[in-house]
Amino acid sequence: MATFKEFRNNVKPNWCPGCGDFSIQAAIQRAAANVGLEPENLAVISGIGCSGRISGYINAYGFHGIHGRVLPIAQGVKLANRELTVIASGGDGDGFAIGMGHTVHAIRRNLNVTYIVMDNQIYGLTKGQTSPRSAEGFKTKSTPEGSIETTLSPLEIAMSAGATFVAQSFSSDLKQLTKLIEEGINHEGFSLINVFSPCVTFNKINTYDWFKANIVNLEQFPEYDASNRVMAMNKIMETNGMLTGLIYQNKERKSYEDLVTGFKQEGLAKQDIKITPEQFDKLVAEFK
Amino acid sequence: MISQLSWKIGGQQGEGVESTDRIFSTALNRLGYYLYGYRHFSSRIKGGHTNNKIRISTKPIRAISDDLDILVAFDQESIDLNAKELRLGGVIVADAKFNPTIPEGIDTRLFAVPITAMAEELGTSLMKNMVASGASWALLGLPLDVFNKAVEEEFGRKGAAIVEKNVEAVKRGAEFVLEQAGGPLDEFKLDAADGQQKLFMIGNEAIGLGSVAAGCRLMAAYPITPASEIMEYLIKKLPHFGGTVVQTEDEIAAVTMAIGANYAGVRTMTASAGPGLSLMMEAIGLAGMTETPLVIVNTQRGGPSTGLPTKQEQSDLNAMVYGTHGEIPKIVIAPASIEDCFYDTIEAFNLAEQYQVPVILMTDLQLSLGKQSCDQLDYNKIEIKRGKLVTDVPALEGHDLFKRYELTEDGISQRVLPGEKGGLHHVTGVEHDETGRPSENALNRQNMMDKRLNKLNDMYVREAIRVDAPHDTPDLLIIGMGSTGGTIDEARSLLEQEGVTTNHITIRQIHPFPTKPLLPYLQKATKVIVIENNATAQLAGQIKMHAGFADKIESLLKYDGNPFLPSDVHKACKELSLDGNVQRV
């Protein structure tokens, strides 16, 4: 069984020192080892942006796609070979701005993919513009007078789209984050894990200290029941989306792969693709 | 006795035009006639005039005809819009319900058959289609038992009572019209067909069938006219082969899902039309850059923007050839027949894997939706070639990665699938080195660009150009693509009778452009006419750009939404042969 070190490679990330993404990378590597994966059976699909580079920093099959399209690519990989563990990852711009349409539909579709969003509330790679996660009034290069749009709540959107696994964490809480990623991987269906990942260069508001002061860990509510959808939605609203931990999990709903008629457990990519003369004749006969 | 005739049914969309056509033509197919259909429809579900035309022949045909022998009309509008097509001696079979009249100046016989009334007598106006097709069948003097058998197969699952009612509807329609006409019409008596049952399908079905045969097991697509039938076919078939179809949220998701699935090793396609193709452009570049196999079917319709969504056009050629930013290798193939749709689809999947490039299979609305006869398809011609896809590669040492993008003589590198232990590598749309890791090194950049762009040097698909050149020095060389070939050939036989000699080349490989095989024919030609359904002569532009000869190339263009008629082509070629100018249709 592979150790977390085997999920490391020799590439030095081009993230700024202190970037929250480093911890997320480490958490993915630890979680992959903890759930017993081998590097060749893990596919990490990532988007465009600072965080999108993560697929190149993990020793696994990595696919760095195009902006906002992480999820359709990841779902394609999973459909082609459901024996692979598929982790999709990208930033809040990638997933909640340009890729929001895919995010909602990937949630609805519920393929067994773990989606980790590195949420820094800003566009970093393009050097500091507003993101759908930026707070109202947030001043950036593209919103010099402060953002006049509302902040998007991915957790509420995920819940209303019928998500079967919703979690949120903070990159400084490596222990919680690792555990949530493990749970996400083990979840039979689509898992959304939104991770606060401070941008130390362009976001001077949502800093490590700011998050530490504002985060609400669900552990402090012993009566919280993550299988209760209404409770989950209430808690998200009560905490203004600042809660961390496993927010909601529906273990009843089957994954997309399990609902597709005739879909086998064996990866489709491994199945024989040649049709027999009998099969061919039968197909052709319909056109007579 | 005649060897061919044309039949058309018209009515409001949703009132049984489609089903009448289907039953009538299925029965004709049973008798072994060659059929070629054309659907005129609007982008809505109910209401609006629609008509289906079928050409029936004892010999292979691949074109709609200029004129019409029998018009079946469910409403007066169908008569008013279509009666002018009737040839001298043609007839109208119309529903007596609306008191049909013949428009002024048109000389034709009208049979008013109580189509709706008879259907209602039998229980439901839905059976109008049966009464109407029974009447048509009877006028041709064809054996009713063959028709009844087709009805039995269509409705057998619904029980004997339903079959019986439908058979009765057919009989009543037939008897009524025969009484009015005084028996089958001699002038519509068709020669016996060869009795060999043909395959009867639309291009989209042939593409669907071809993709199953090619081992395509996943499709990701978004509904669009005129591509949706491919998806609908595969939705029915792929589950029997372990696969599935995902209807995605948009075409960007469709194409990127297909890229992900191809990367992970399953032959996956998507299909769309102009607007969807435009949305896929960025992802096509990703497939080109990451050398991921990809098959896209683009069923062209009238553009630009929403354009004419249910009409014929061939105006996406430039978008397919040039689309996506930057420079990538890409293959564009244009099937020109139903048989091509089947075999080219298989080839598209092979080429995508052999060259690790995106392949666009380009049809047009008439080829995609025109239902037509096709000779038997050959199982033995199905070959699956997966190129340099490798398994069981040696284990990697330390932090080494598999050289997925190794620089090779032919530019094509070995490909491994996720799950392969010794195959770990990176994939990115960023410029990368041999292991797939991002690199901005100038020399690497040049090497990688050359590697990708030279992959398709001297690549030719099966029949990159299809040549019918009976003359060494013809008066005219006619060049076309897609669905226009049959129309061109019909015009040619007329021209031939008038002493105008022609050769005909169908360009099947649109990109990379097959300059080399085409060149000798252009050199020998004195006059060339390029025929295409667009306004800016895109195919002619490719020919001129790659091969030259701008001085002897003329264009015949049609972009009013309708396919070329043999008379359009005949007229233009005649004028050109007489040194006239070609007017656009």
Short mmCIF file of C-alpha atoms in Angstrom, two decimals, chain B residues 43-486:
data_model
loop_
_atom_site.label_atom_id
_atom_site.label_comp_id
_atom_site.label_asym_id
_atom_site.label_seq_id
_atom_site.Cartn_x
_atom_site.Cartn_y
_atom_site.Cartn_z
CA SER B 43 -38.22 24.18 -35.55
CA ARG B 44 -41.41 23.63 -33.59
CA ILE B 45 -43.43 20.65 -32.49
CA LYS B 46 -47.02 21.34 -33.45
CA GLY B 47 -48.29 23.54 -36.19
CA GLY B 48 -46.58 25.01 -39.18
CA HIS B 49 -46.53 23.47 -42.61
CA THR B 50 -44.33 20.45 -42.97
CA ASN B 51 -43.84 18.06 -45.82
CA ASN B 52 -41.92 14.92 -46.59
CA LYS B 53 -40.97 13.96 -50.10
CA ILE B 54 -39.86 10.54 -51.22
CA ARG B 55 -38.38 9.57 -54.51
CA ILE B 56 -39.06 5.96 -55.45
CA SER B 57 -36.93 4.22 -58.05
CA THR B 58 -35.93 0.86 -59.42
CA LYS B 59 -32.31 2.09 -59.59
CA PRO B 60 -30.09 3.66 -56.95
CA ILE B 61 -30.90 7.36 -56.46
CA ARG B 62 -29.25 9.94 -54.22
CA ALA B 63 -31.11 13.15 -54.98
CA ILE B 64 -34.47 14.75 -54.60
CA SER B 65 -36.30 15.39 -57.83
CA ASP B 66 -37.38 18.69 -59.34
CA ASP B 67 -40.93 17.59 -59.86
CA LEU B 68 -43.65 15.62 -58.18
CA ASP B 69 -46.12 12.91 -59.25
CA ILE B 70 -48.37 12.49 -56.25
CA LEU B 71 -49.12 15.06 -53.58
CA VAL B 72 -50.99 13.94 -50.48
CA ALA B 73 -52.42 16.93 -48.63
CA PHE B 74 -53.87 17.11 -45.13
CA ASP B 75 -54.73 20.78 -45.60
CA GLN B 76 -55.21 23.41 -48.28
CA GLU B 77 -51.91 25.09 -47.39
CA SER B 78 -50.09 21.92 -48.42
CA ILE B 79 -51.76 22.12 -51.83
CA ASP B 80 -51.14 25.83 -52.22
CA LEU B 81 -47.46 25.54 -51.33
CA ASN B 82 -46.61 22.36 -53.20
CA ALA B 83 -48.96 21.93 -56.17
CA LYS B 84 -46.64 23.92 -58.40
CA GLU B 85 -44.13 21.08 -58.16
CA LEU B 86 -46.55 18.63 -59.75
CA ARG B 87 -45.57 17.57 -63.21
CA LEU B 88 -48.11 17.42 -65.99
CA GLY B 89 -50.33 14.46 -65.19
CA GLY B 90 -49.51 14.54 -61.50
CA VAL B 91 -52.30 14.07 -58.97
CA ILE B 92 -53.39 15.36 -55.59
CA VAL B 93 -54.90 13.15 -52.93
CA ALA B 94 -56.46 15.45 -50.37
CA ASP B 95 -58.58 15.16 -47.27
CA ALA B 96 -62.20 15.87 -48.28
CA LYS B 97 -62.66 17.46 -44.87
CA PHE B 98 -61.32 20.86 -45.92
CA ASN B 99 -63.01 20.97 -49.35
CA PRO B 100 -59.75 21.02 -51.27
CA THR B 101 -59.38 23.17 -54.34
CA ILE B 102 -56.76 23.25 -57.04
CA PRO B 103 -54.92 26.59 -57.23
CA GLU B 104 -55.49 28.60 -60.33
CA GLY B 105 -53.28 27.84 -63.27
CA ILE B 106 -52.39 24.34 -62.16
CA ASP B 107 -53.51 21.45 -64.28
CA THR B 108 -53.89 18.36 -62.17
CA ARG B 109 -56.37 15.73 -61.00
CA LEU B 110 -57.68 15.97 -57.47
CA PHE B 111 -58.98 13.04 -55.48
CA ALA B 112 -60.85 14.22 -52.42
CA VAL B 113 -60.76 11.30 -50.01
CA PRO B 114 -62.58 11.55 -46.66
CA ILE B 115 -59.32 10.82 -44.87
CA THR B 116 -60.22 12.27 -41.48
CA ALA B 117 -63.81 11.02 -41.63
CA MET B 118 -62.75 7.45 -42.38
CA ALA B 119 -60.16 7.51 -39.62
CA GLU B 120 -62.72 8.86 -37.16
CA GLU B 121 -65.22 6.21 -38.19
CA LEU B 122 -62.67 3.63 -37.16
CA GLY B 123 -62.23 5.29 -33.80
CA THR B 124 -59.50 7.91 -34.04
CA SER B 125 -58.30 10.62 -36.37
CA LEU B 126 -54.79 9.35 -35.62
CA MET B 127 -55.40 6.76 -38.33
CA LYS B 128 -55.40 9.46 -41.00
CA ASN B 129 -51.91 8.34 -41.87
CA MET B 130 -53.19 4.84 -42.67
CA VAL B 131 -56.02 6.04 -44.89
CA ALA B 132 -53.68 8.42 -46.72
CA SER B 133 -50.94 5.89 -47.31
CA GLY B 134 -53.47 3.24 -48.33
CA ALA B 135 -54.83 5.60 -50.97
CA SER B 136 -51.31 6.38 -52.23
CA TRP B 137 -50.39 2.73 -52.34
CA ALA B 138 -53.52 1.85 -54.30
CA LEU B 139 -52.89 4.53 -56.93
CA LEU B 140 -49.54 2.91 -57.65
CA GLY B 141 -51.27 -0.44 -58.10
CA LEU B 142 -48.97 -2.13 -55.60
CA PRO B 143 -49.93 -5.35 -53.75
CA LEU B 144 -51.88 -4.58 -50.59
CA ASP B 145 -50.65 -7.66 -48.71
CA VAL B 146 -47.11 -6.23 -48.57
CA PHE B 147 -48.48 -3.04 -47.10
CA ASN B 148 -50.56 -4.91 -44.56
CA LYS B 149 -47.50 -6.80 -43.44
CA ALA B 150 -45.70 -3.53 -42.76
CA VAL B 151 -48.70 -2.34 -40.76
CA GLU B 152 -48.69 -5.57 -38.80
CA GLU B 153 -45.07 -5.07 -37.85
CA GLU B 154 -45.59 -1.43 -36.94
CA PHE B 155 -48.54 -2.15 -34.63
CA GLY B 156 -48.13 -5.84 -33.77
CA ARG B 157 -47.02 -5.01 -30.25
CA LYS B 158 -50.24 -3.12 -29.60
CA GLY B 159 -52.38 -6.18 -30.24
CA ALA B 160 -54.41 -7.75 -33.00
CA ALA B 161 -57.36 -5.38 -32.63
CA ILE B 162 -55.21 -2.34 -33.36
CA VAL B 163 -53.55 -4.05 -36.32
CA GLU B 164 -56.95 -4.96 -37.70
CA LYS B 165 -58.25 -1.41 -37.42
CA ASN B 166 -55.21 -0.01 -39.17
CA VAL B 167 -55.41 -2.60 -41.93
CA GLU B 168 -59.06 -1.64 -42.35
CA ALA B 169 -58.11 2.05 -42.57
CA VAL B 170 -55.61 1.26 -45.30
CA LYS B 171 -58.22 -0.77 -47.16
CA ARG B 172 -60.84 1.98 -46.99
CA GLY B 173 -58.43 4.61 -48.23
CA ALA B 174 -57.37 2.33 -51.06
CA GLU B 175 -60.87 1.35 -52.11
CA PHE B 176 -62.16 4.89 -52.06
CA VAL B 177 -59.45 6.30 -54.24
CA LEU B 178 -59.59 3.39 -56.67
CA GLU B 179 -63.27 3.94 -57.17
CA GLN B 180 -62.72 7.63 -57.87
CA ALA B 181 -59.81 6.99 -60.20
CA GLY B 182 -61.36 3.97 -61.85
CA GLY B 183 -58.50 1.68 -60.81
CA PRO B 184 -54.73 2.16 -60.35
CA LEU B 185 -53.29 4.89 -62.55
CA ASP B 186 -51.39 3.43 -65.48
CA GLU B 187 -48.98 6.36 -65.63
CA PHE B 188 -47.83 5.58 -62.08
CA LYS B 189 -47.22 1.91 -62.65
CA LEU B 190 -43.70 1.30 -61.47
CA ASP B 191 -41.46 -1.36 -62.92
CA ALA B 192 -40.97 -4.20 -60.49
CA ALA B 193 -38.12 -3.62 -58.09
CA ASP B 194 -35.32 -6.13 -57.74
CA GLY B 195 -36.96 -7.53 -54.63
CA GLN B 196 -33.69 -7.18 -52.74
CA GLN B 197 -34.48 -5.43 -49.53
CA LYS B 198 -32.17 -2.48 -48.95
CA LEU B 199 -31.26 -0.82 -45.72
CA PHE B 200 -33.34 2.30 -45.30
CA MET B 201 -31.98 4.86 -42.90
CA ILE B 202 -30.95 8.44 -42.28
CA GLY B 203 -27.31 9.50 -42.14
CA ASN B 204 -27.52 10.10 -38.41
CA GLU B 205 -28.58 6.49 -37.86
CA ALA B 206 -25.72 5.26 -40.04
CA ILE B 207 -23.36 7.33 -37.91
CA GLY B 208 -24.88 5.88 -34.75
CA LEU B 209 -24.56 2.36 -36.11
CA GLY B 210 -21.02 3.07 -37.27
CA SER B 211 -20.02 4.30 -33.85
CA VAL B 212 -21.33 1.17 -32.13
CA ALA B 213 -19.41 -0.92 -34.66
CA ALA B 214 -16.32 1.22 -34.05
CA GLY B 215 -16.40 0.45 -30.35
CA CYS B 216 -17.68 3.83 -29.21
CA ARG B 217 -19.17 3.14 -25.81
CA LEU B 218 -19.85 6.60 -24.44
CA MET B 219 -21.47 9.64 -25.87
CA ALA B 220 -21.83 13.02 -24.22
CA ALA B 221 -24.13 15.36 -26.06
CA TYR B 222 -26.60 18.20 -25.86
CA PRO B 223 -29.75 18.05 -27.99
CA ILE B 224 -29.71 20.07 -31.20
CA THR B 225 -31.23 19.90 -34.66
CA PRO B 226 -30.17 18.13 -36.85
CA ALA B 227 -27.85 16.01 -34.69
CA SER B 228 -30.13 14.62 -31.98
CA GLU B 229 -30.96 11.37 -33.78
CA ILE B 230 -27.39 10.18 -33.25
CA MET B 231 -27.80 10.59 -29.52
CA GLU B 232 -31.25 9.01 -29.58
CA TYR B 233 -29.92 6.00 -31.47
CA LEU B 234 -27.05 5.52 -29.05
CA ILE B 235 -29.28 5.95 -26.02
CA LYS B 236 -31.13 2.87 -27.23
CA LYS B 237 -28.09 0.84 -28.24
CA LEU B 238 -25.15 1.59 -25.95
CA PRO B 239 -26.64 -0.02 -22.83
CA HIS B 240 -26.56 -3.34 -24.70
CA PHE B 241 -22.82 -2.89 -25.09
CA GLY B 242 -22.04 -1.79 -21.55
CA GLY B 243 -21.94 1.89 -22.38
CA THR B 244 -24.18 4.91 -22.00
CA VAL B 245 -25.10 8.36 -23.23
CA VAL B 246 -24.95 11.40 -20.99
CA GLN B 247 -27.10 14.35 -21.89
CA THR B 248 -24.98 17.17 -20.62
CA GLU B 249 -25.85 20.69 -19.53
CA ASP B 250 -24.30 22.21 -22.65
CA GLU B 251 -21.98 21.44 -25.53
CA ILE B 252 -18.90 22.56 -23.62
CA ALA B 253 -19.62 19.89 -21.04
CA ALA B 254 -20.33 17.40 -23.82
CA VAL B 255 -17.01 17.85 -25.56
CA THR B 256 -14.91 18.10 -22.40
CA MET B 257 -16.60 15.01 -20.95
CA ALA B 258 -15.75 13.22 -24.19
CA ILE B 259 -12.15 14.38 -23.84
CA GLY B 260 -11.98 13.07 -20.26
CA ALA B 261 -13.44 9.73 -21.29
CA ASN B 262 -11.15 9.36 -24.29
CA TYR B 263 -8.18 10.21 -22.07
CA ALA B 264 -9.23 7.39 -19.75
CA GLY B 265 -9.51 4.99 -22.67
CA VAL B 266 -13.07 4.74 -23.93
CA ARG B 267 -13.95 5.67 -27.49
CA THR B 268 -16.32 8.55 -26.85
CA MET B 269 -18.07 10.90 -29.22
CA THR B 270 -20.14 13.98 -29.18
CA ALA B 271 -22.39 15.32 -31.91
CA SER B 272 -23.78 18.75 -32.54
CA ALA B 273 -24.49 21.41 -35.13
CA GLY B 274 -23.19 24.94 -35.72
CA PRO B 275 -24.06 26.63 -32.41
CA GLY B 276 -22.75 23.68 -30.44
CA LEU B 277 -19.64 23.46 -32.56
CA SER B 278 -18.92 27.10 -31.80
CA LEU B 279 -19.13 26.35 -28.07
CA MET B 280 -16.72 23.44 -28.42
CA MET B 281 -13.93 25.41 -30.00
CA GLU B 282 -11.74 25.93 -26.92
CA ALA B 283 -11.97 22.26 -26.01
CA ILE B 284 -11.02 21.16 -29.51
CA GLY B 285 -7.77 22.99 -28.88
CA LEU B 286 -7.34 21.12 -25.61
CA ALA B 287 -7.70 17.80 -27.42
CA GLY B 288 -5.20 18.92 -30.04
CA MET B 289 -2.71 20.17 -27.47
CA THR B 290 -2.97 17.18 -25.16
CA GLU B 291 -3.05 14.76 -28.11
CA THR B 292 -6.25 13.22 -26.80
CA PRO B 293 -8.33 11.30 -29.35
CA LEU B 294 -11.74 12.87 -29.90
CA VAL B 295 -14.57 12.36 -32.39
CA ILE B 296 -17.07 15.15 -33.00
CA VAL B 297 -19.91 14.91 -35.48
CA ASN B 298 -21.03 18.25 -36.85
CA THR B 299 -24.32 18.03 -38.70
CA GLN B 300 -24.40 21.33 -40.54
CA ARG B 301 -27.55 23.40 -40.77
CA GLY B 302 -28.25 26.95 -41.83
CA GLY B 303 -26.12 29.49 -39.98
CA PRO B 304 -24.96 31.95 -38.76
CA SER B 305 -26.12 32.20 -35.13
CA THR B 306 -29.41 30.30 -34.84
CA GLY B 307 -29.76 30.77 -38.59
CA LEU B 308 -32.02 28.25 -40.28
CA PRO B 309 -32.00 25.42 -37.76
CA THR B 310 -34.03 22.99 -39.86
CA LYS B 311 -32.58 23.81 -43.27
CA GLN B 312 -29.78 22.59 -45.45
CA GLU B 313 -26.42 24.35 -45.52
CA GLN B 314 -22.70 23.58 -45.73
CA SER B 315 -21.36 26.73 -44.16
CA ASP B 316 -19.40 25.46 -41.16
CA LEU B 317 -16.49 24.29 -43.26
CA ASN B 318 -14.18 27.14 -42.31
CA ALA B 319 -15.19 26.90 -38.66
CA MET B 320 -14.26 23.21 -38.65
CA VAL B 321 -11.02 23.67 -40.53
CA TYR B 322 -9.79 26.74 -38.68
CA GLY B 323 -11.72 26.64 -35.41
CA THR B 324 -9.91 26.92 -32.05
CA HIS B 325 -7.25 29.45 -31.24
CA GLY B 326 -3.63 28.67 -31.91
CA GLU B 327 -2.52 25.86 -34.18
CA ILE B 328 -3.36 22.19 -33.78
CA PRO B 329 -3.55 19.14 -36.00
CA LYS B 330 -7.11 18.15 -36.79
CA ILE B 331 -8.90 15.92 -39.29
CA VAL B 332 -12.17 16.87 -40.97
CA ILE B 333 -13.93 14.17 -43.00
CA ALA B 334 -17.06 14.73 -45.07
CA PRO B 335 -19.05 11.57 -45.78
CA ALA B 336 -21.05 11.82 -49.00
CA SER B 337 -23.51 8.94 -48.67
CA ILE B 338 -25.22 6.76 -46.10
CA GLU B 339 -22.56 4.09 -46.62
CA ASP B 340 -19.89 6.75 -46.04
CA CYS B 341 -21.60 7.82 -42.82
CA PHE B 342 -21.18 4.29 -41.52
CA TYR B 343 -17.64 3.54 -42.69
CA ASP B 344 -16.29 7.05 -42.10
CA THR B 345 -17.50 7.00 -38.51
CA ILE B 346 -15.46 3.86 -37.92
CA GLU B 347 -12.50 5.46 -39.62
CA ALA B 348 -12.92 8.65 -37.57
CA PHE B 349 -12.53 6.66 -34.34
CA ASN B 350 -9.48 4.88 -35.73
CA LEU B 351 -7.80 8.05 -36.94
CA ALA B 352 -8.49 9.83 -33.66
CA GLU B 353 -6.54 7.13 -31.83
CA GLN B 354 -3.90 6.47 -34.47
CA TYR B 355 -2.98 10.15 -34.76
CA GLN B 356 -4.13 11.23 -31.29
CA VAL B 357 -6.00 14.19 -32.70
CA PRO B 358 -9.54 15.55 -32.78
CA VAL B 359 -11.51 14.30 -35.77
CA ILE B 360 -14.60 16.10 -36.99
CA LEU B 361 -17.06 14.15 -39.07
CA MET B 362 -18.96 16.73 -41.05
CA THR B 363 -22.37 16.05 -42.50
CA ASP B 364 -25.10 18.39 -43.66
CA LEU B 365 -28.77 18.38 -42.79
CA GLN B 366 -29.85 16.59 -45.95
CA LEU B 367 -27.34 13.79 -45.41
CA SER B 368 -28.09 13.59 -41.69
CA LEU B 369 -31.88 13.53 -41.97
CA GLY B 370 -32.75 12.49 -45.52
CA LYS B 371 -33.92 8.90 -45.27
CA GLN B 372 -32.54 6.82 -48.06
CA SER B 373 -31.78 3.36 -49.31
CA CYS B 374 -28.36 2.01 -48.79
CA ASP B 375 -26.71 -1.20 -49.87
CA GLN B 376 -25.85 -3.81 -47.29
CA LEU B 377 -23.08 -2.84 -44.89
CA ASP B 378 -20.17 -5.23 -44.56
CA TYR B 379 -19.21 -6.53 -41.14
CA ASN B 380 -15.86 -7.67 -42.49
CA LYS B 381 -14.87 -4.11 -43.24
CA ILE B 382 -15.09 -3.13 -39.58
CA GLU B 383 -11.55 -2.75 -38.34
CA ILE B 384 -10.50 -1.30 -35.02
CA LYS B 385 -7.09 0.35 -34.95
CA ARG B 386 -5.97 1.91 -31.73
CA GLY B 387 -2.58 3.20 -32.85
CA LYS B 388 0.17 3.47 -30.28
CA LEU B 389 -1.96 2.62 -27.28
CA VAL B 390 0.25 0.50 -25.04
CA THR B 391 -0.17 -1.57 -21.89
CA ASP B 392 2.19 -3.36 -19.50
CA VAL B 393 4.87 -0.70 -19.76
CA PRO B 394 7.97 -1.12 -17.54
CA ALA B 395 7.90 0.27 -14.01
CA LEU B 396 9.17 3.81 -13.46
CA GLU B 397 12.23 4.66 -11.37
CA GLY B 398 12.08 7.27 -8.62
CA HIS B 399 10.36 10.43 -9.75
CA ASP B 400 10.49 9.51 -13.43
CA LEU B 401 7.40 9.95 -15.53
CA PHE B 402 6.29 8.09 -18.62
CA LYS B 403 7.18 10.02 -21.78
CA ARG B 404 3.66 10.41 -23.03
CA TYR B 405 4.81 13.08 -25.47
CA GLU B 406 8.10 11.52 -26.52
CA LEU B 407 9.52 13.14 -29.63
CA THR B 408 9.38 10.50 -32.35
CA GLU B 409 10.01 10.25 -36.07
CA ASP B 410 6.31 10.41 -36.98
CA GLY B 411 5.39 12.76 -34.14
CA ILE B 412 3.11 10.20 -32.55
CA SER B 413 3.99 9.02 -29.06
CA GLN B 414 2.97 5.98 -27.11
CA ARG B 415 -0.19 6.45 -25.14
CA VAL B 416 -1.07 4.78 -21.85
CA LEU B 417 -4.28 4.89 -19.90
CA PRO B 418 -4.77 5.93 -16.28
CA GLY B 419 -4.49 2.82 -14.14
CA GLU B 420 -1.25 1.70 -15.82
CA LYS B 421 1.41 1.42 -13.12
CA GLY B 422 4.41 2.39 -15.22
CA GLY B 423 2.53 5.00 -17.17
CA LEU B 424 2.28 7.94 -14.78
CA HIS B 425 2.56 11.21 -16.67
CA HIS B 426 1.02 14.64 -16.70
CA VAL B 427 -1.44 16.05 -19.18
CA THR B 428 -1.97 19.76 -19.65
CA GLY B 429 -3.17 22.27 -22.17
CA VAL B 430 -0.12 24.33 -21.21
CA GLU B 431 2.90 23.77 -23.46
CA HIS B 432 4.70 20.80 -21.97
CA ASP B 433 7.75 18.58 -22.24
CA GLU B 434 7.92 14.90 -23.17
CA THR B 435 6.49 13.83 -19.79
CA GLY B 436 3.66 16.32 -20.02
CA ARG B 437 5.04 18.77 -17.47
CA PRO B 438 4.61 22.46 -18.24
CA SER B 439 7.57 24.00 -20.01
CA GLU B 440 8.18 27.40 -21.55
CA ASN B 441 11.58 26.43 -22.91
CA ALA B 442 11.86 27.88 -26.42
CA LEU B 443 13.47 24.85 -28.03
CA ASN B 444 10.98 22.49 -26.40
CA ARG B 445 8.15 24.69 -27.62
CA GLN B 446 9.36 24.50 -31.18
CA ASN B 447 9.91 20.75 -31.00
CA MET B 448 6.49 20.12 -29.56
CA MET B 449 4.72 22.33 -32.08
CA ASP B 450 6.53 20.54 -34.92
CA LYS B 451 5.76 17.15 -33.40
CA ARG B 452 2.04 17.86 -33.23
CA LEU B 453 1.65 19.71 -36.49
CA ASN B 454 3.62 17.21 -38.57
CA LYS B 455 1.63 14.21 -37.41
CA LEU B 456 -0.79 14.51 -40.29
CA ASN B 457 1.73 14.97 -43.07
CA ASP B 458 0.64 12.76 -45.96
CA MET B 459 -2.33 11.45 -44.02
CA TYR B 460 -5.16 10.44 -46.31
CA VAL B 461 -8.48 8.95 -45.37
CA ARG B 462 -10.15 6.25 -47.44
CA GLU B 463 -11.04 7.95 -50.74
CA ALA B 464 -9.81 11.39 -49.68
CA ILE B 465 -11.25 12.45 -53.00
CA ARG B 466 -13.85 10.31 -54.77
CA VAL B 467 -13.30 10.48 -58.48
CA ASP B 468 -15.77 9.76 -61.23
CA ALA B 469 -13.79 10.75 -64.31
CA PRO B 470 -14.96 8.98 -67.44
CA HIS B 471 -13.46 11.69 -69.66
CA ASP B 472 -9.82 12.48 -70.18
CA THR B 473 -10.53 16.11 -71.03
CA PRO B 474 -14.10 16.89 -70.01
CA ASP B 475 -15.83 20.16 -70.75
CA LEU B 476 -16.34 20.60 -67.03
CA LEU B 477 -14.89 19.29 -63.82
CA ILE B 478 -17.57 19.44 -61.13
CA ILE B 479 -16.46 19.42 -57.49
CA GLY B 480 -18.75 19.00 -54.50
CA MET B 481 -19.00 17.52 -51.02
CA GLY B 482 -21.50 16.00 -48.64
CA SER B 483 -25.05 15.35 -49.75
CA THR B 484 -24.82 17.08 -53.13
CA GLY B 485 -23.18 14.20 -55.01
CA GLY B 486 -26.37 12.48 -56.15
#
